Short mmCIF file of C-alpha atoms in Angstrom, two decimals:
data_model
loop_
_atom_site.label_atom_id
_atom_site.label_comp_id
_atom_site.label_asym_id
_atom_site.label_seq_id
_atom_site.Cartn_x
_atom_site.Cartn_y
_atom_site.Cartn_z
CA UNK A 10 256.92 -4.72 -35.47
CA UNK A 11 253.94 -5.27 -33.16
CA UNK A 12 252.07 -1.63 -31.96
CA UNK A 13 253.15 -2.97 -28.53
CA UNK A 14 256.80 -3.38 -29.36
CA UNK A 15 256.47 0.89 -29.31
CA UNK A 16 257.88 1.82 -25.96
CA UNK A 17 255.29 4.64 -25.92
CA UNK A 18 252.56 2.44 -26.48
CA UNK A 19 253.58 0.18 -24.20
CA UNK A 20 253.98 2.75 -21.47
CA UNK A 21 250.14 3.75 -22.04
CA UNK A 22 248.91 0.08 -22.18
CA UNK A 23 250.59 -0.72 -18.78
CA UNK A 24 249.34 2.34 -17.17
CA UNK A 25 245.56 0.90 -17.48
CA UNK A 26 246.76 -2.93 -17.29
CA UNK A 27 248.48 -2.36 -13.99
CA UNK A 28 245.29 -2.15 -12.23
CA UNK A 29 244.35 -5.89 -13.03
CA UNK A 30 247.43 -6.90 -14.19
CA UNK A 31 248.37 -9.34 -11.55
CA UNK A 32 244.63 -11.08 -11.56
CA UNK A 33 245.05 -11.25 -15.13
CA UNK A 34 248.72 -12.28 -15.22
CA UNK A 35 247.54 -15.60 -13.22
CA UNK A 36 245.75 -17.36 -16.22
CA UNK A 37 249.14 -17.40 -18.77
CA UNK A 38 252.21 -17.30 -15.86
CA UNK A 39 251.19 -19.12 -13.04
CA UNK A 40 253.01 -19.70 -9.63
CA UNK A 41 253.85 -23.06 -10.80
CA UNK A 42 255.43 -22.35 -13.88
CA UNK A 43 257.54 -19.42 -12.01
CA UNK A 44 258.44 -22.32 -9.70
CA UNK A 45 259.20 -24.26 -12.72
CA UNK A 46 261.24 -21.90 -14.24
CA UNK A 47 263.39 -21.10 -11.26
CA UNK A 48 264.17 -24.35 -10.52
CA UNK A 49 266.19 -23.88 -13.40
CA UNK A 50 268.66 -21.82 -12.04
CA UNK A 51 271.38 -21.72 -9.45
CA UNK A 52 271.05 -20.00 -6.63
CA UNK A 53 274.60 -19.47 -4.75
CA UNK A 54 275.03 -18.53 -1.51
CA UNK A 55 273.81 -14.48 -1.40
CA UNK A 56 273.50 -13.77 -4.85
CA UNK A 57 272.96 -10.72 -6.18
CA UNK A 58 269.63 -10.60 -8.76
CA UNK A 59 268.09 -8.56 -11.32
CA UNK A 60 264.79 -8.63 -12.35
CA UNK A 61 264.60 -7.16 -15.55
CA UNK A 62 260.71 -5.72 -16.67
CA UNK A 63 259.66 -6.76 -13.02
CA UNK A 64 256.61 -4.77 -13.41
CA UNK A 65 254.12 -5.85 -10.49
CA UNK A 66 256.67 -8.24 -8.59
CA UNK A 67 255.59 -11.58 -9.42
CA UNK A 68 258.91 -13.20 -10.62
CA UNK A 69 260.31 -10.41 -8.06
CA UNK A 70 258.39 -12.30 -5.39
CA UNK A 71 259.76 -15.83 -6.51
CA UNK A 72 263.34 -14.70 -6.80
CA UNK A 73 263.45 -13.59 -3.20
CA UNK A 74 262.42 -16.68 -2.35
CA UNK A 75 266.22 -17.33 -3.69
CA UNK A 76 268.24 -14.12 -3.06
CA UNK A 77 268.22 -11.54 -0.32
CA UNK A 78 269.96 -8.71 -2.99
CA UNK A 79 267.22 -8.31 -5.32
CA UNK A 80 267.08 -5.54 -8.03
CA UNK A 81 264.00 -5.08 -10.05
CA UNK A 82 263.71 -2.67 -13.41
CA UNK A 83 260.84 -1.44 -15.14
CA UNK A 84 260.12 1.82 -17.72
CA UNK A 85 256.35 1.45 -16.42
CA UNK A 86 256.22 3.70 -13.23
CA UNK A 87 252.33 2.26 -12.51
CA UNK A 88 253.42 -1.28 -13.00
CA UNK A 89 256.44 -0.61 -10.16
CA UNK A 90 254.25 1.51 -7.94
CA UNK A 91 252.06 -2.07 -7.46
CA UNK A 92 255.96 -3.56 -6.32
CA UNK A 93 256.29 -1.11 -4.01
CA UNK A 94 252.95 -1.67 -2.35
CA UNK A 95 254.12 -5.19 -2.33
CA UNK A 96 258.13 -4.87 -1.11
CA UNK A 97 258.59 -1.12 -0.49
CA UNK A 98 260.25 0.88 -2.31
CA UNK A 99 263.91 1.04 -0.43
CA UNK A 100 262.80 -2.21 1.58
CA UNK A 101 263.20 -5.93 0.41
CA UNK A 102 263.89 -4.79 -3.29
CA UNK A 103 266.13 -2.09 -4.91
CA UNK A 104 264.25 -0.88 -7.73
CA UNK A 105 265.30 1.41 -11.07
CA UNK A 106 263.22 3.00 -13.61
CA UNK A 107 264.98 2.03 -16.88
CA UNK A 108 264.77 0.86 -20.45
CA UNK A 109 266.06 -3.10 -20.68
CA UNK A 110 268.17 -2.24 -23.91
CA UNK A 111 270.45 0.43 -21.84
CA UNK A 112 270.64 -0.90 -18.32
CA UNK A 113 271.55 1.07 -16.02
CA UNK A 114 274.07 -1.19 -14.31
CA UNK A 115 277.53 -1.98 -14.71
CA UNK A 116 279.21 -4.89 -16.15
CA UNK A 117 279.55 -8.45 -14.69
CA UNK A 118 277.18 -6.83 -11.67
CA UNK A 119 274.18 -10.23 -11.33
CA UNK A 120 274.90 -13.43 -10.19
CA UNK A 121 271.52 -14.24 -12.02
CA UNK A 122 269.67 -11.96 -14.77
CA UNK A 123 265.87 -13.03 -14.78
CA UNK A 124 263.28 -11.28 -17.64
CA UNK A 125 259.39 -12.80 -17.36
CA UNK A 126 256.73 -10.68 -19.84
CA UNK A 127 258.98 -8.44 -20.94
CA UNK A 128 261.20 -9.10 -24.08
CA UNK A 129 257.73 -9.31 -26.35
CA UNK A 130 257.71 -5.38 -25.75
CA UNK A 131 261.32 -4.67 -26.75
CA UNK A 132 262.05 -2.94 -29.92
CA UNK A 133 265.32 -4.66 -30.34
CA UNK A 134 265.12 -7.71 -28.46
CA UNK A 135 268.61 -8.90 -29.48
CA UNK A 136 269.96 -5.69 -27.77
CA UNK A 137 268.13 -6.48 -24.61
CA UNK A 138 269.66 -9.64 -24.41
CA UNK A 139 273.07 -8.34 -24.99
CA UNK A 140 271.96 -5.58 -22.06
CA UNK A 141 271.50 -8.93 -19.73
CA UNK A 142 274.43 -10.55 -21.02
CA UNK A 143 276.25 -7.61 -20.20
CA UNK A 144 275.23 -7.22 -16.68
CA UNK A 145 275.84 -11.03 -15.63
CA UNK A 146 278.84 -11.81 -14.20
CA UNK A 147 280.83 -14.61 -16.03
CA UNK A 148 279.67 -17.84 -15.17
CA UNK A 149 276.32 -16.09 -14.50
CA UNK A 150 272.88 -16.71 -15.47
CA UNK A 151 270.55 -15.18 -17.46
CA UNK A 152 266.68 -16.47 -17.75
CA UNK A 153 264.10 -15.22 -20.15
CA UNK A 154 260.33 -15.79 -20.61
CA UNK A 155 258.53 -14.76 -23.74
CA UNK A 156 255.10 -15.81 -25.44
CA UNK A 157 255.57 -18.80 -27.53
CA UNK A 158 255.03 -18.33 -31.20
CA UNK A 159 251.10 -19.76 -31.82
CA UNK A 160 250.67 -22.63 -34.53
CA UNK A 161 247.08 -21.47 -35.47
CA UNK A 162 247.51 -19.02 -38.72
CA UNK A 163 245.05 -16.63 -37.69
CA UNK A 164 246.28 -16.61 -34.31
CA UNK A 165 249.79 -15.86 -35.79
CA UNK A 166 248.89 -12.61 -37.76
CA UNK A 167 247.07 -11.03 -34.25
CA UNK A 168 250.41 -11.89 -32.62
CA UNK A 169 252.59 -10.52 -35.46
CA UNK A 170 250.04 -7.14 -35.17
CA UNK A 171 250.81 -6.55 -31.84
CA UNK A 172 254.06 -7.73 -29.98
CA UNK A 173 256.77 -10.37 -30.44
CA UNK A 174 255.95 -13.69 -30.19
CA UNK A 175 258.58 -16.20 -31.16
CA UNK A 176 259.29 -20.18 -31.68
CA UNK A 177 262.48 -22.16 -30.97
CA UNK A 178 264.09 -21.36 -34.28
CA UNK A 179 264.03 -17.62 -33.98
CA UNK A 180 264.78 -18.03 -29.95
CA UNK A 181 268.06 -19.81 -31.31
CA UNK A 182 268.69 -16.75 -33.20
CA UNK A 183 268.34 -14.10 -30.91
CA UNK A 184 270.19 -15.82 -28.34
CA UNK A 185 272.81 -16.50 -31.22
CA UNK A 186 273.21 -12.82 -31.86
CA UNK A 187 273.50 -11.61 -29.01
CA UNK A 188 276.43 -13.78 -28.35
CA UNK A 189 275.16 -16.31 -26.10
CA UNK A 190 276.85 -20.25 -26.82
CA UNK A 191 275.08 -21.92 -23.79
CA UNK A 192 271.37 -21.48 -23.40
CA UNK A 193 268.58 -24.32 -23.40
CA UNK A 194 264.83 -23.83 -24.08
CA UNK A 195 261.66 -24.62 -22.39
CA UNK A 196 257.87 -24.54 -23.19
CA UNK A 197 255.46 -23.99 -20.26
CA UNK A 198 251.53 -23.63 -20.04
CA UNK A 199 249.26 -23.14 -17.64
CA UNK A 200 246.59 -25.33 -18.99
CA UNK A 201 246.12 -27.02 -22.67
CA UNK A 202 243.49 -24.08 -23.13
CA UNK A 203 246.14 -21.46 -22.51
CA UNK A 204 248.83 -19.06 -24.28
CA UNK A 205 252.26 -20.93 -23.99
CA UNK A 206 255.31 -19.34 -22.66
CA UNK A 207 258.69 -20.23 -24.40
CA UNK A 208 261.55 -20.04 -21.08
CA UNK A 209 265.10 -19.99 -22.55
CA UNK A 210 268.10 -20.71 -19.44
CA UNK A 211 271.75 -18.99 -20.55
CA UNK A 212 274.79 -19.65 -18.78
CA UNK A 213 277.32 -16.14 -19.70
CA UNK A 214 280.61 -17.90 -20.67
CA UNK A 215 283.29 -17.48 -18.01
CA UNK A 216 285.76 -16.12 -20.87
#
């Protein structure tokens, strides 16, 4: 386990990160590739949406490009307090301070489930995902973004030292686990120079 995939830890790094996060955040997860991504999904007439580990807004900000009953969750109260400068805090977006493997929702609640940044942080990832299975409504979607697994070997034991990064294989896996059937994956990048994301789609089974 990575010394970010501590929720402690992770708390503290955000608290300092939040201050450039989102002029950071631009070189790995771009506008584009959140357009990408959501192009993905289906967007239903008023859906309701949770952003899960919405930290400053910026897949917040795409999804209400989409949806009009936004939700957005974070454990980082500095990350959120950037949202709030951006939506309000009782305004355009509903948000919760929470923990993504006990949401604090009911079941079948979200049209769509959407998680950008935030799974490499989880302690029990395959939880999470259950979490966001949970919440969706049957039928529903669920979208997650993680950092793609790098090929270089010395790249790979930095990435196993500090948070999860993961390829296809172990994406399969997860998803597996957690009792997904339907769920296809994606690999985005900003530039050839850059990180790559891995963007899995899940449709929640209808049973």
């Amino acid at each position: 386990m990575g010394i970010l995939e501590n929720k402690s830890n992770a708390r503290l790094f955000y608290k300092y990160l939040s201050k450039v996060y989102d002029r950071v955040n631009r070189f790995t997860w771009t506008e584009e590739m959140r357009s990408e991504a959501l192009s993905w999904l289906e967007f239903d007439d008023d859906p309701k949406v949770l952003d899960v580990g919405c930290g400053t807004g910026f897949g917040t900000e795409g999804l209400l490009e989409h949806a009009d009953d936004v939700h957005g969750l974070d454990q980082s109260v500095h990350q959120m307090e950037k949202a709030f400068g951006k939506f309000g805090k009782h305004d355009r977006v509903n948000f919760y301070r929470g923990d993504a493997e006990r949401l604090p929702f009911r079941d079948d609640a979200f049209d769509v489930v959407w998680s950008s940044g935030s799974i490499e942080y989880w302690p029990n990832p395959v939880e999470g995902l259950r979490e966001l299975r949970r919440v969706a409504k049957p039928g529903g979607q669920v979208l997650v973004v993680g950092p793609d697994y790098p090929h270089n070997r010395v790249l790979q034991r930095v990435a196993d030292a500090i948070m999860l990064f993961y390829d296809e294989d172990e994406a399969d896996r997860m998803f597996e686990a957690a009792g997904y059937e339907a769920f296809d994956h994606h690999i985005q990048q900003a530039s050839p120079q850059s990180p790559r994301a891995i963007t899995t789609v899940a449709r929640v089974s209808e049973e």
